[in-house]
Amino acid sequence: MTKLTRRQFSLLAGGGVAATTLGMPFIARAANPKVVVIGGGAGGGTAARYIAKDSKGAIGVTLIEPSKQYYTCFFSNLYLGGFRDYGSIGHTYENMAHEGVGVVHDWAEAIDRDKKVVRLASGASVPYDRLVVSPGIDIKYDSVPGYSVEASAKMPHAWKSGTQVQVLKAQIEAMREGGTFVMLAPPNPYRCPPGPYERISMIGHLLKQKNPKAKILVLDPKEKFSKQAVFQEGWERHYPGMVEWLPGSITGKVENVDVANMTVTAGGETYKADAASIIPPQKAGAIAEKAGLTDDKGWCPIKPATMQSAMDENIHVIGDASIASAMPKSAFAANSQAKVAANAVRGALTGSRVFPARFANTCWSLIATNDGVKVGAAYKAGEDKIEVTSNFISKTGEDADLRKQTYEESIGWYDGITKDIFG
Ligand SMILES: Cc1cc2nc3c(=O)[nH]c(=O)nc-3n(C[C@H](O)[C@H](O)[C@H](O)COP(=O)(O)OP(=O)(O)OC[C@H]3O[C@@H](n4cnc5c(N)ncnc54)[C@H](O)[C@@H]3O)c2cc1C
C-alpha cells in the first residue's frame, strides 16, 4: 500500500484546523472509526459534512473529490437563460475542510472491498470502516451513434458539473439569425427529469431576446415528460411558434449524430442544427461499476432504510448513482438521501440513535421571468423500495403571483442547499 504524503495526511486530519476546532490532536482521533466519502457533489458533500458535524469528532471523515471548484448542474439552466452568472453556481470545499472534513482532491481509482480501502489516482490508499459512494452519473456516449467525448465539444450534453454549459451558451448566442437549436432529450431514467425542459425554456428566453426568429426542436425518445402540461403551456405563452417537441413515436430511433455537418438523423429524417445539445442515456459514475456496485442496467441497488449498497453492507450509495425507486435523480433527493445515510453510518459506528428514514424532494423549474413551477414528494423507506407518502405538482393556469412565489422559493432553496452541501 502506497503511504500517504505528509500533505495528504494533514488534509485527512482536516488540515490541522479540525484538530484545533475539535480541541483534540489528530493522533487521538486516529483510532476513531473512519468514513471515506467518494464524490463531493450534492450527495457526497452533504454526507461528509453531516457525519463530521453530528459525530463531533468521534468519526474521522475524508472526502475524495478531484475538483477544487464544483459548479452545480442545478441552476445551470438559469445561467443559460441569463438569470445567473456562471460564478454564482461555483462552490469550493474550504468551509467543509474548516468544519472537520479531510478533503483530498484526487480521483478514487478503485475500491478494494475486501480490504476496505479506497485507492486514489495518486497511488495513495485510504482505509475506511464505512464508505459513502456518491459519484453522480456517467454519460453513455456510445449509445448515441456518432456521439463521443470529442463530439460533445461541438454538441455539448452539459449534463455534468463543469464548463460544458458555457460552451453551449456561447454556441446558442452565436447561432445565425432564424437558426435552429436541436436538443436530443434522454430516455428514462436520467439525472433531473424536468432538466431538459427547463433548458428548453431558458434557451427560449435567451433566443426571444437575441434571435427571436430562431426555432427550438426537441427530439425526445419518450412519449411524455415531467411537468409536461405546465411546460407546454408556458412555451405557448412565452415562446409561441418557437418550440417544437417531437416524441419518440413521431421521430423514431436516433440513427446518427453528425457533428461535422451538425445533423441528427432519426427515423429516416435528417434534422439540421445551428447549435445542438445531445443528452445521451446515463449510468452510475464509473467507480461504482468498477467496484461491482451496479446492476445490469448500470445503477446501484440500495437498501432503502439506510441507503446501504445491496452488494456490500459497508458501503452506502447515494444520489444519482443509486436506484432510489420513486425518487428522481436530483440534488434535493441526493441531499435528502445523504442525511439518511449519515444517520445510519453514525449509528453503525458510534451506537448513536438511528431515526426511521424519511426522504423529500422538490424540483423547481423556471419557464420565463418569474414563472416558476415545481413538482415534489415526501417518501419513506419501504421494505424493498423508497415509497411516496405524499406529492404535489404545479398546475396549468396558475396566477402570476403564485408563479413568482414559486420562483422565489427556488432561489431560497438554492442558497440553502448549497450551504448544506458545502458549509
Ligand atoms: C441541467 C440540470 C439541471 C438540474 N437542475 C436541478 C434542480 O433544479 N434541482 C435539483 O434538485 N437537481 C437538479 N439537477 C440534478 C442534480 O445536479 C443532480 O441530481 C445532483 O448533482 C446529484 O448529486 P450526486 O452527489 O449524485 O452527483 P454530483 O453532484 O454530480 O456529484 C458527483 C461528484 O463525484 C465526483 N466523482 C465522480 N467520480 C469520482 C471518483 N472516481 N473519485 C472521486 N470523485 C468522483 C465528481 O467530480 C462530482 O463532483 C440538475 C441537473 C442538470 C444536468
GROMACS .gro file of C-alpha atoms and ligand atoms in nm:
model
  476
    1MET     CA    1   0.000   0.000   0.000
    2THR     CA    2   0.148   0.339  -0.100
    3LYS     CA    3   0.188   0.564   0.202
    4LEU     CA    4   0.007   0.897   0.210
    5THR     CA    5   0.229   1.201   0.171
    6ARG     CA    6   0.266   1.436   0.467
    7ARG     CA    7   0.040   1.688   0.293
    8GLN     CA    8  -0.230   1.431   0.224
    9PHE     CA    9  -0.203   1.315   0.585
   10SER     CA   10  -0.261   1.667   0.710
   11LEU     CA   11  -0.557   1.705   0.472
   12LEU     CA   12  -0.706   1.388   0.610
   13ALA     CA   13  -0.684   1.539   0.954
   14GLY     CA   14  -0.884   1.837   0.834
   15GLY     CA   15  -0.572   2.038   0.756
   16GLY     CA   16  -0.493   2.090   1.125
   17VAL     CA   17  -0.785   2.328   1.154
   18ALA     CA   18  -1.018   2.050   1.252
   19ALA     CA   19  -0.783   1.936   1.525
   20THR     CA   20  -0.786   2.284   1.674
   21THR     CA   21  -1.159   2.328   1.635
   22LEU     CA   22  -1.235   1.997   1.790
   23GLY     CA   23  -0.985   2.059   2.068
   24MET     CA   24  -0.802   1.730   2.026
   25PRO     CA   25  -0.495   1.636   1.828
   26PHE     CA   26  -0.539   1.417   1.520
   27ILE     CA   27  -0.330   1.144   1.678
   28ALA     CA   28  -0.601   1.092   1.941
   29ARG     CA   29  -0.864   1.071   1.670
   30ALA     CA   30  -0.663   0.830   1.458
   31ALA     CA   31  -0.815   0.530   1.636
   32ASN     CA   32  -1.163   0.662   1.572
   33PRO     CA   33  -1.378   0.490   1.311
   34LYS     CA   34  -1.308   0.613   0.960
   35VAL     CA   35  -1.555   0.713   0.693
   36VAL     CA   36  -1.449   0.783   0.337
   37VAL     CA   37  -1.684   0.964   0.100
   38ILE     CA   38  -1.630   0.942  -0.276
   39GLY     CA   39  -1.763   1.245  -0.465
   40GLY     CA   40  -1.809   1.598  -0.333
   41GLY     CA   41  -2.135   1.684  -0.509
   42ALA     CA   42  -2.489   1.717  -0.375
   43GLY     CA   43  -2.489   1.374  -0.208
   44GLY     CA   44  -2.126   1.330  -0.103
   45GLY     CA   45  -2.073   1.684   0.023
   46THR     CA   46  -2.382   1.662   0.244
   47ALA     CA   47  -2.292   1.317   0.379
   48ALA     CA   48  -1.934   1.420   0.463
   49ARG     CA   49  -2.046   1.737   0.643
   50TYR     CA   50  -2.327   1.572   0.839
   51ILE     CA   51  -2.118   1.275   0.955
   52ALA     CA   52  -1.835   1.506   1.068
   53LYS     CA   53  -2.065   1.764   1.228
   54ASP     CA   54  -2.300   1.524   1.407
   55SER     CA   55  -2.032   1.286   1.532
   56LYS     CA   56  -1.841   1.579   1.685
   57GLY     CA   57  -1.503   1.430   1.605
   58ALA     CA   58  -1.588   1.071   1.702
   59ILE     CA   59  -1.564   0.969   1.335
   60GLY     CA   60  -1.278   1.070   1.102
   61VAL     CA   61  -1.426   1.178   0.767
   62THR     CA   62  -1.232   1.200   0.441
   63LEU     CA   63  -1.390   1.333   0.123
   64ILE     CA   64  -1.232   1.236  -0.210
   65GLU     CA   65  -1.320   1.480  -0.489
   66PRO     CA   66  -1.099   1.573  -0.788
   67SER     CA   67  -1.234   1.926  -0.844
   68LYS     CA   68  -1.145   2.221  -0.625
   69GLN     CA   69  -1.443   2.412  -0.757
   70TYR     CA   70  -1.780   2.242  -0.806
   71TYR     CA   71  -2.024   2.404  -1.049
   72THR     CA   72  -2.380   2.297  -0.979
   73CYS     CA   73  -2.583   2.149  -1.262
   74PHE     CA   74  -2.883   2.277  -1.070
   75PHE     CA   75  -2.938   2.639  -1.175
   76SER     CA   76  -2.705   2.591  -1.475
   77ASN     CA   77  -3.018   2.633  -1.688
   78LEU     CA   78  -3.073   2.971  -1.522
   79TYR     CA   79  -2.719   3.062  -1.629
   80LEU     CA   80  -2.817   2.965  -1.988
   81GLY     CA   81  -3.123   3.187  -1.965
   82GLY     CA   82  -2.921   3.483  -1.833
   83PHE     CA   83  -3.072   3.475  -1.482
   84ARG     CA   84  -2.742   3.383  -1.306
   85ASP     CA   85  -2.379   3.442  -1.384
   86TYR     CA   86  -2.151   3.142  -1.404
   87GLY     CA   87  -1.953   3.234  -1.092
   88SER     CA   88  -2.270   3.221  -0.882
   89ILE     CA   89  -2.307   2.845  -0.939
   90GLY     CA   90  -1.947   2.764  -0.834
   91HIS     CA   91  -1.862   2.638  -0.483
   92THR     CA   92  -1.539   2.539  -0.307
   93TYR     CA   93  -1.457   2.291  -0.031
   94GLU     CA   94  -1.279   2.532   0.201
   95ASN     CA   95  -1.562   2.571   0.453
   96MET     CA   96  -1.607   2.196   0.474
   97ALA     CA   97  -1.236   2.149   0.544
   98HIS     CA   98  -1.266   2.403   0.827
   99GLU     CA   99  -1.557   2.204   0.970
  100GLY     CA  100  -1.351   1.890   1.023
  101VAL     CA  101  -1.385   1.708   0.688
  102GLY     CA  102  -1.050   1.598   0.547
  103VAL     CA  103  -1.077   1.697   0.182
  104VAL     CA  104  -0.847   1.520  -0.066
  105HIS     CA  105  -0.859   1.649  -0.422
  106ASP     CA  106  -0.798   1.332  -0.621
  107TRP     CA  107  -0.982   1.063  -0.813
  108ALA     CA  108  -1.087   0.744  -0.636
  109GLU     CA  109  -0.940   0.492  -0.877
  110ALA     CA  110  -1.061   0.167  -0.720
  111ILE     CA  111  -1.235   0.028  -0.412
  112ASP     CA  112  -1.085  -0.281  -0.251
  113ARG     CA  113  -1.398  -0.407  -0.077
  114ASP     CA  114  -1.220  -0.695   0.096
  115LYS     CA  115  -0.950  -0.479   0.249
  116LYS     CA  116  -1.191  -0.182   0.292
  117VAL     CA  117  -0.953   0.058   0.122
  118VAL     CA  118  -1.000   0.323  -0.148
  119ARG     CA  119  -0.709   0.355  -0.391
  120LEU     CA  120  -0.651   0.704  -0.529
  121ALA     CA  121  -0.514   0.807  -0.870
  122SER     CA  122  -0.204   0.942  -0.692
  123GLY     CA  123  -0.133   0.588  -0.572
  124ALA     CA  124  -0.225   0.661  -0.210
  125SER     CA  125  -0.470   0.437  -0.026
  126VAL     CA  126  -0.732   0.546   0.225
  127PRO     CA  127  -0.882   0.286   0.462
  128TYR     CA  128  -1.243   0.301   0.574
  129ASP     CA  129  -1.483   0.140   0.817
  130ARG     CA  130  -1.778   0.271   0.615
  131LEU     CA  131  -1.767   0.410   0.264
  132VAL     CA  132  -2.019   0.651   0.111
  133VAL     CA  133  -2.024   0.645  -0.269
  134SER     CA  134  -2.180   0.944  -0.447
  135PRO     CA  135  -2.008   0.975  -0.787
  136GLY     CA  136  -2.314   1.100  -0.977
  137ILE     CA  137  -2.360   0.990  -1.336
  138ASP     CA  138  -2.152   0.894  -1.635
  139ILE     CA  139  -2.266   0.955  -1.990
  140LYS     CA  140  -2.321   0.651  -2.218
  141TYR     CA  141  -2.158   0.819  -2.517
  142ASP     CA  142  -2.160   0.512  -2.739
  143SER     CA  143  -2.536   0.461  -2.705
  144VAL     CA  144  -2.591   0.750  -2.949
  145PRO     CA  145  -2.433   0.655  -3.286
  146GLY     CA  146  -2.178   0.919  -3.389
  147TYR     CA  147  -2.159   1.080  -3.045
  148SER     CA  148  -1.840   1.074  -2.834
  149VAL     CA  149  -1.644   1.275  -2.577
  150GLU     CA  150  -1.485   1.468  -2.868
  151ALA     CA  151  -1.824   1.528  -3.032
  152SER     CA  152  -1.956   1.671  -2.705
  153ALA     CA  153  -1.731   1.976  -2.755
  154LYS     CA  154  -1.942   2.067  -3.061
  155MET     CA  155  -2.278   1.936  -2.943
  156PRO     CA  156  -2.246   1.961  -2.563
  157HIS     CA  157  -2.452   1.747  -2.330
  158ALA     CA  158  -2.379   1.992  -2.046
  159TRP     CA  159  -2.527   1.731  -1.814
  160LYS     CA  160  -2.235   1.709  -1.568
  161SER     CA  161  -2.075   1.971  -1.348
  162GLY     CA  162  -1.815   2.168  -1.544
  163THR     CA  163  -1.764   2.407  -1.829
  164GLN     CA  164  -1.980   2.240  -2.099
  165VAL     CA  165  -2.271   2.467  -2.019
  166GLN     CA  166  -2.054   2.771  -2.100
  167VAL     CA  167  -1.970   2.618  -2.440
  168LEU     CA  168  -2.340   2.552  -2.501
  169LYS     CA  169  -2.437   2.909  -2.416
  170ALA     CA  170  -2.170   3.055  -2.646
  171GLN     CA  171  -2.291   2.832  -2.931
  172ILE     CA  172  -2.653   2.936  -2.886
  173GLU     CA  173  -2.553   3.302  -2.877
  174ALA     CA  174  -2.354   3.254  -3.199
  175MET     CA  175  -2.646   3.095  -3.390
  176ARG     CA  176  -2.732   3.258  -3.723
  177GLU     CA  177  -3.046   3.469  -3.728
  178GLY     CA  178  -3.352   3.247  -3.752
  179GLY     CA  179  -3.138   2.934  -3.698
  180THR     CA  180  -3.246   2.610  -3.530
  181PHE     CA  181  -3.139   2.474  -3.194
  182VAL     CA  182  -3.183   2.095  -3.169
  183MET     CA  183  -3.195   1.906  -2.841
  184LEU     CA  184  -3.185   1.530  -2.814
  185ALA     CA  185  -3.354   1.451  -2.481
  186PRO     CA  186  -3.251   1.140  -2.280
  187PRO     CA  187  -3.456   0.825  -2.214
  188ASN     CA  188  -3.557   0.736  -1.855
  189PRO     CA  189  -3.400   0.706  -1.603
  190TYR     CA  190  -3.175   1.011  -1.613
  191ARG     CA  191  -3.047   1.294  -1.395
  192CYS     CA  192  -3.307   1.567  -1.328
  193PRO     CA  193  -3.633   1.467  -1.504
  194PRO     CA  194  -3.754   1.826  -1.568
  195GLY     CA  195  -3.399   1.948  -1.655
  196PRO     CA  196  -3.417   1.915  -2.038
  197TYR     CA  197  -3.748   2.103  -2.047
  198GLU     CA  198  -3.628   2.380  -1.819
  199ARG     CA  199  -3.326   2.403  -2.050
  200ILE     CA  200  -3.560   2.446  -2.349
  201SER     CA  201  -3.747   2.720  -2.160
  202MET     CA  202  -3.427   2.905  -2.071
  203ILE     CA  203  -3.291   2.878  -2.426
  204GLY     CA  204  -3.629   3.011  -2.544
  205HIS     CA  205  -3.588   3.304  -2.307
  206LEU     CA  206  -3.236   3.374  -2.437
  207LEU     CA  207  -3.336   3.345  -2.804
  208LYS     CA  208  -3.650   3.557  -2.763
  209GLN     CA  209  -3.423   3.848  -2.676
  210LYS     CA  210  -3.125   3.783  -2.905
  211ASN     CA  211  -3.264   3.588  -3.200
  212PRO     CA  212  -3.646   3.592  -3.191
  213LYS     CA  213  -3.697   3.415  -3.526
  214ALA     CA  214  -3.489   3.115  -3.413
  215LYS     CA  215  -3.653   2.776  -3.361
  216ILE     CA  216  -3.605   2.507  -3.097
  217LEU     CA  217  -3.660   2.144  -3.194
  218VAL     CA  218  -3.672   1.875  -2.923
  219LEU     CA  219  -3.627   1.513  -3.033
  220ASP     CA  220  -3.744   1.305  -2.739
  221PRO     CA  221  -3.730   0.925  -2.714
  222LYS     CA  222  -4.007   0.947  -2.450
  223GLU     CA  223  -4.381   0.991  -2.504
  224LYS     CA  224  -4.425   1.216  -2.204
  225PHE     CA  225  -4.211   1.412  -1.960
  226SER     CA  226  -4.203   1.571  -1.617
  227LYS     CA  227  -4.437   1.872  -1.564
  228GLN     CA  228  -4.531   1.841  -1.934
  229ALA     CA  229  -4.861   2.031  -1.914
  230VAL     CA  230  -4.713   2.337  -1.741
  231PHE     CA  231  -4.405   2.343  -1.963
  232GLN     CA  232  -4.606   2.318  -2.285
  233GLU     CA  233  -4.850   2.582  -2.163
  234GLY     CA  234  -4.552   2.807  -2.078
  235TRP     CA  235  -4.386   2.755  -2.418
  236GLU     CA  236  -4.713   2.855  -2.591
  237ARG     CA  237  -4.746   3.161  -2.372
  238HIS     CA  238  -4.387   3.290  -2.369
  239TYR     CA  239  -4.232   3.148  -2.686
  240PRO     CA  240  -4.521   3.099  -2.932
  241GLY     CA  241  -4.422   2.920  -3.252
  242MET     CA  242  -4.061   2.876  -3.133
  243VAL     CA  243  -4.060   2.534  -2.963
  244GLU     CA  244  -4.146   2.208  -3.136
  245TRP     CA  245  -4.139   1.892  -2.920
  246LEU     CA  246  -4.146   1.556  -3.100
  247PRO     CA  247  -4.194   1.230  -2.902
  248GLY     CA  248  -4.024   0.903  -2.993
  249SER     CA  249  -4.337   0.771  -3.166
  250ILE     CA  250  -4.301   1.052  -3.423
  251THR     CA  251  -3.922   1.078  -3.459
  252GLY     CA  252  -3.834   0.709  -3.437
  253LYS     CA  253  -3.497   0.586  -3.317
  254VAL     CA  254  -3.194   0.814  -3.342
  255GLU     CA  255  -2.974   0.668  -3.614
  256ASN     CA  256  -2.684   0.909  -3.623
  257VAL     CA  257  -2.538   1.230  -3.489
  258ASP     CA  258  -2.300   1.403  -3.731
  259VAL     CA  259  -2.103   1.678  -3.560
  260ALA     CA  260  -1.914   1.780  -3.876
  261ASN     CA  261  -2.241   1.859  -4.054
  262MET     CA  262  -2.436   1.944  -3.738
  263THR     CA  263  -2.717   1.699  -3.812
  264VAL     CA  264  -2.920   1.446  -3.619
  265THR     CA  265  -3.080   1.162  -3.815
  266ALA     CA  266  -3.379   0.983  -3.661
  267GLY     CA  267  -3.647   0.763  -3.816
  268GLY     CA  268  -3.502   0.821  -4.164
  269GLU     CA  269  -3.524   1.201  -4.136
  270THR     CA  270  -3.221   1.430  -4.102
  271TYR     CA  271  -3.254   1.741  -3.886
  272LYS     CA  272  -3.006   2.024  -3.943
  273ALA     CA  273  -2.891   2.219  -3.636
  274ASP     CA  274  -2.720   2.555  -3.597
  275ALA     CA  275  -2.650   2.464  -3.236
  276ALA     CA  276  -2.735   2.145  -3.051
  277SER     CA  277  -2.734   1.969  -2.717
  278ILE     CA  278  -2.720   1.589  -2.718
  279ILE     CA  279  -2.813   1.440  -2.381
  280PRO     CA  280  -2.739   1.065  -2.406
  281PRO     CA  281  -2.859   0.784  -2.177
  282GLN     CA  282  -2.673   0.770  -1.845
  283LYS     CA  283  -2.541   0.530  -1.583
  284ALA     CA  284  -2.387   0.547  -1.235
  285GLY     CA  285  -2.042   0.710  -1.211
  286ALA     CA  286  -1.770   0.469  -1.334
  287ILE     CA  287  -1.617   0.400  -0.992
  288ALA     CA  288  -1.944   0.236  -0.879
  289GLU     CA  289  -1.942  -0.001  -1.174
  290LYS     CA  290  -1.572  -0.078  -1.128
  291ALA     CA  291  -1.636  -0.168  -0.763
  292GLY     CA  292  -1.917  -0.408  -0.857
  293LEU     CA  293  -2.190  -0.194  -0.701
  294THR     CA  294  -2.410  -0.165  -1.013
  295ASP     CA  295  -2.678  -0.390  -1.160
  296ASP     CA  296  -2.705  -0.494  -1.528
  297LYS     CA  297  -2.861  -0.156  -1.613
  298GLY     CA  298  -2.568   0.038  -1.470
  299TRP     CA  299  -2.726   0.177  -1.150
  300CYS     CA  300  -2.666   0.082  -0.784
  301PRO     CA  301  -2.932  -0.111  -0.591
  302ILE     CA  302  -2.966   0.002  -0.228
  303LYS     CA  303  -3.148  -0.085   0.093
  304PRO     CA  304  -3.399   0.199   0.144
  305ALA     CA  305  -3.374   0.229   0.525
  306THR     CA  306  -3.000   0.307   0.526
  307MET     CA  307  -2.900   0.363   0.161
  308GLN     CA  308  -2.657   0.070   0.207
  309SER     CA  309  -2.548  -0.096  -0.113
  310ALA     CA  310  -2.735  -0.421  -0.181
  311MET     CA  311  -2.392  -0.561  -0.279
  312ASP     CA  312  -2.190  -0.454   0.029
  313GLU     CA  313  -2.316  -0.355   0.373
  314ASN     CA  314  -2.005  -0.146   0.446
  315ILE     CA  315  -2.089   0.083   0.156
  316HIS     CA  316  -2.373   0.336   0.122
  317VAL     CA  317  -2.459   0.457  -0.229
  318ILE     CA  318  -2.646   0.786  -0.251
  319GLY     CA  319  -2.753   1.039  -0.512
  320ASP     CA  320  -2.791   0.985  -0.884
  321ALA     CA  321  -2.583   0.664  -0.886
  322SER     CA  322  -2.836   0.484  -0.665
  323ILE     CA  323  -3.165   0.320  -0.757
  324ALA     CA  324  -3.389   0.518  -0.526
  325SER     CA  325  -3.711   0.382  -0.682
  326ALA     CA  326  -3.973   0.657  -0.676
  327MET     CA  327  -3.722   0.934  -0.603
  328PRO     CA  328  -3.592   1.126  -0.905
  329LYS     CA  329  -3.222   1.183  -0.963
  330SER     CA  330  -3.198   1.535  -0.822
  331ALA     CA  331  -2.974   1.739  -0.594
  332PHE     CA  332  -3.262   1.773  -0.347
  333ALA     CA  333  -3.302   1.393  -0.343
  334ALA     CA  334  -2.925   1.333  -0.312
  335ASN     CA  335  -2.907   1.577  -0.018
  336SER     CA  336  -3.200   1.403   0.150
  337GLN     CA  337  -3.055   1.053   0.094
  338ALA     CA  338  -2.719   1.174   0.229
  339LYS     CA  339  -2.878   1.264   0.562
  340VAL     CA  340  -3.039   0.921   0.590
  341ALA     CA  341  -2.704   0.756   0.508
  342ALA     CA  342  -2.516   0.985   0.752
  343ASN     CA  343  -2.754   0.893   1.032
  344ALA     CA  344  -2.717   0.521   0.957
  345VAL     CA  345  -2.336   0.543   0.935
  346ARG     CA  346  -2.314   0.723   1.268
  347GLY     CA  347  -2.546   0.470   1.429
  348ALA     CA  348  -2.338   0.179   1.300
  349LEU     CA  349  -2.002   0.328   1.404
  350THR     CA  350  -2.081   0.508   1.730
  351GLY     CA  351  -2.407   0.349   1.851
  352SER     CA  352  -2.597   0.678   1.817
  353ARG     CA  353  -2.974   0.665   1.765
  354VAL     CA  354  -3.089   0.587   1.411
  355PHE     CA  355  -3.415   0.752   1.308
  356PRO     CA  356  -3.661   0.599   1.062
  357ALA     CA  357  -3.567   0.703   0.710
  358ARG     CA  358  -3.771   0.991   0.569
  359PHE     CA  359  -3.689   1.149   0.234
  360ALA     CA  360  -3.811   1.453   0.043
  361ASN     CA  361  -3.773   1.609  -0.298
  362THR     CA  362  -3.884   1.920  -0.484
  363CYS     CA  363  -3.774   2.006  -0.836
  364TRP     CA  364  -3.834   2.368  -0.929
  365SER     CA  365  -3.810   2.485  -1.291
  366LEU     CA  366  -3.811   2.832  -1.438
  367ILE     CA  367  -4.011   2.874  -1.761
  368ALA     CA  368  -3.968   3.252  -1.807
  369THR     CA  369  -3.908   3.558  -1.587
  370ASN     CA  370  -4.089   3.499  -1.254
  371ASP     CA  371  -4.271   3.198  -1.399
  372GLY     CA  372  -4.159   2.920  -1.166
  373VAL     CA  373  -4.317   2.574  -1.136
  374LYS     CA  374  -4.244   2.276  -0.913
  375VAL     CA  375  -4.306   1.907  -0.857
  376GLY     CA  376  -4.225   1.718  -0.540
  377ALA     CA  377  -4.299   1.443  -0.291
  378ALA     CA  378  -4.229   1.305   0.056
  379TYR     CA  379  -4.109   0.946   0.089
  380LYS     CA  380  -4.046   0.669   0.343
  381ALA     CA  381  -3.832   0.359   0.331
  382GLY     CA  382  -4.043   0.061   0.233
  383GLU     CA  383  -3.927  -0.300   0.258
  384ASP     CA  384  -3.756  -0.304  -0.086
  385LYS     CA  385  -3.826   0.039  -0.224
  386ILE     CA  386  -3.844   0.404  -0.130
  387GLU     CA  387  -4.217   0.478  -0.131
  388VAL     CA  388  -4.411   0.801  -0.189
  389THR     CA  389  -4.618   0.920   0.109
  390SER     CA  390  -4.749   1.245  -0.044
  391ASN     CA  391  -4.686   1.455  -0.356
  392PHE     CA  392  -4.769   1.780  -0.533
  393ILE     CA  393  -4.726   1.945  -0.873
  394SER     CA  394  -4.783   2.296  -1.017
  395LYS     CA  395  -5.098   2.329  -1.225
  396THR     CA  396  -5.170   2.494  -1.557
  397GLY     CA  397  -5.344   2.830  -1.533
  398GLU     CA  398  -5.186   2.934  -1.202
  399ASP     CA  399  -5.178   3.309  -1.142
  400ALA     CA  400  -4.865   3.519  -1.183
  401ASP     CA  401  -4.823   3.584  -0.808
  402LEU     CA  402  -4.809   3.214  -0.730
  403ARG     CA  403  -4.560   3.150  -1.011
  404LYS     CA  404  -4.340   3.437  -0.885
  405GLN     CA  405  -4.359   3.300  -0.531
  406THR     CA  406  -4.259   2.955  -0.662
  407TYR     CA  407  -3.959   3.106  -0.839
  408GLU     CA  408  -3.854   3.295  -0.525
  409GLU     CA  409  -3.887   2.973  -0.326
  410SER     CA  410  -3.637   2.812  -0.565
  411ILE     CA  411  -3.383   3.090  -0.503
  412GLY     CA  412  -3.413   3.031  -0.128
  413TRP     CA  413  -3.373   2.658  -0.186
  414TYR     CA  414  -3.055   2.707  -0.391
  415ASP     CA  415  -2.896   2.925  -0.124
  416GLY     CA  416  -2.998   2.679   0.149
  417ILE     CA  417  -2.893   2.356  -0.019
  418THR     CA  418  -2.554   2.484  -0.135
  419LYS     CA  419  -2.482   2.590   0.223
  420ASP     CA  420  -2.596   2.248   0.342
  421ILE     CA  421  -2.366   2.072   0.094
  422PHE     CA  422  -2.054   2.291   0.111
  423GLY     CA  423  -2.081   2.460   0.453
  424LIG     C1  424  -2.927   2.086  -1.635
  424LIG     C2  425  -2.952   2.028  -1.499
  424LIG     C3  426  -3.037   2.093  -1.412
  424LIG     C4  427  -3.060   2.041  -1.285
  424LIG     N1  428  -3.146   2.107  -1.201
  424LIG     C5  429  -3.173   2.055  -1.080
  424LIG     C6  430  -3.263   2.124  -0.993
  424LIG     O1  431  -3.316   2.229  -1.025
  424LIG     N2  432  -3.285   2.068  -0.871
  424LIG     C7  433  -3.226   1.952  -0.831
  424LIG     O2  434  -3.251   1.909  -0.719
  424LIG     N3  435  -3.140   1.886  -0.912
  424LIG     C8  436  -3.114   1.934  -1.035
  424LIG     N4  437  -3.026   1.868  -1.119
  424LIG     C9  438  -2.971   1.735  -1.078
  424LIG    C10  439  -2.852   1.744  -0.984
  424LIG     O3  440  -2.748   1.821  -1.041
  424LIG    C11  441  -2.801   1.603  -0.954
  424LIG     O4  442  -2.909   1.518  -0.929
  424LIG    C12  443  -2.708   1.604  -0.833
  424LIG     O5  444  -2.594   1.681  -0.861
  424LIG    C13  445  -2.672   1.461  -0.793
  424LIG     O6  446  -2.580   1.461  -0.686
  424LIG     P1  447  -2.469   1.345  -0.678
  424LIG     O7  448  -2.397   1.366  -0.550
  424LIG     O8  449  -2.532   1.215  -0.705
  424LIG     O9  450  -2.375   1.374  -0.803
  424LIG     P2  451  -2.289   1.503  -0.837
  424LIG    O10  452  -2.348   1.624  -0.776
  424LIG    O11  453  -2.268   1.500  -0.984
  424LIG    O12  454  -2.152   1.479  -0.765
  424LIG    C14  455  -2.068   1.374  -0.802
  424LIG    C15  456  -1.926   1.412  -0.768
  424LIG    O13  457  -1.848   1.294  -0.767
  424LIG    C16  458  -1.722   1.324  -0.820
  424LIG     N5  459  -1.666   1.198  -0.867
  424LIG    C17  460  -1.707   1.118  -0.969
  424LIG     N6  461  -1.629   1.010  -0.980
  424LIG    C18  462  -1.536   1.021  -0.882
  424LIG    C19  463  -1.424   0.942  -0.844
  424LIG     N7  464  -1.393   0.828  -0.907
  424LIG     N8  465  -1.347   0.984  -0.741
  424LIG    C20  466  -1.376   1.098  -0.675
  424LIG     N9  467  -1.481   1.178  -0.707
  424LIG    C21  468  -1.558   1.139  -0.810
  424LIG    C22  469  -1.748   1.427  -0.931
  424LIG    O14  470  -1.635   1.504  -0.955
  424LIG    C23  471  -1.864   1.507  -0.870
  424LIG    O15  472  -1.818   1.624  -0.806
  424LIG    C24  473  -2.997   1.920  -1.245
  424LIG    C25  474  -2.910   1.856  -1.333
  424LIG    C26  475  -2.888   1.908  -1.458
  424LIG    C27  476  -2.794   1.838  -1.551
   0.00000   0.00000   0.00000
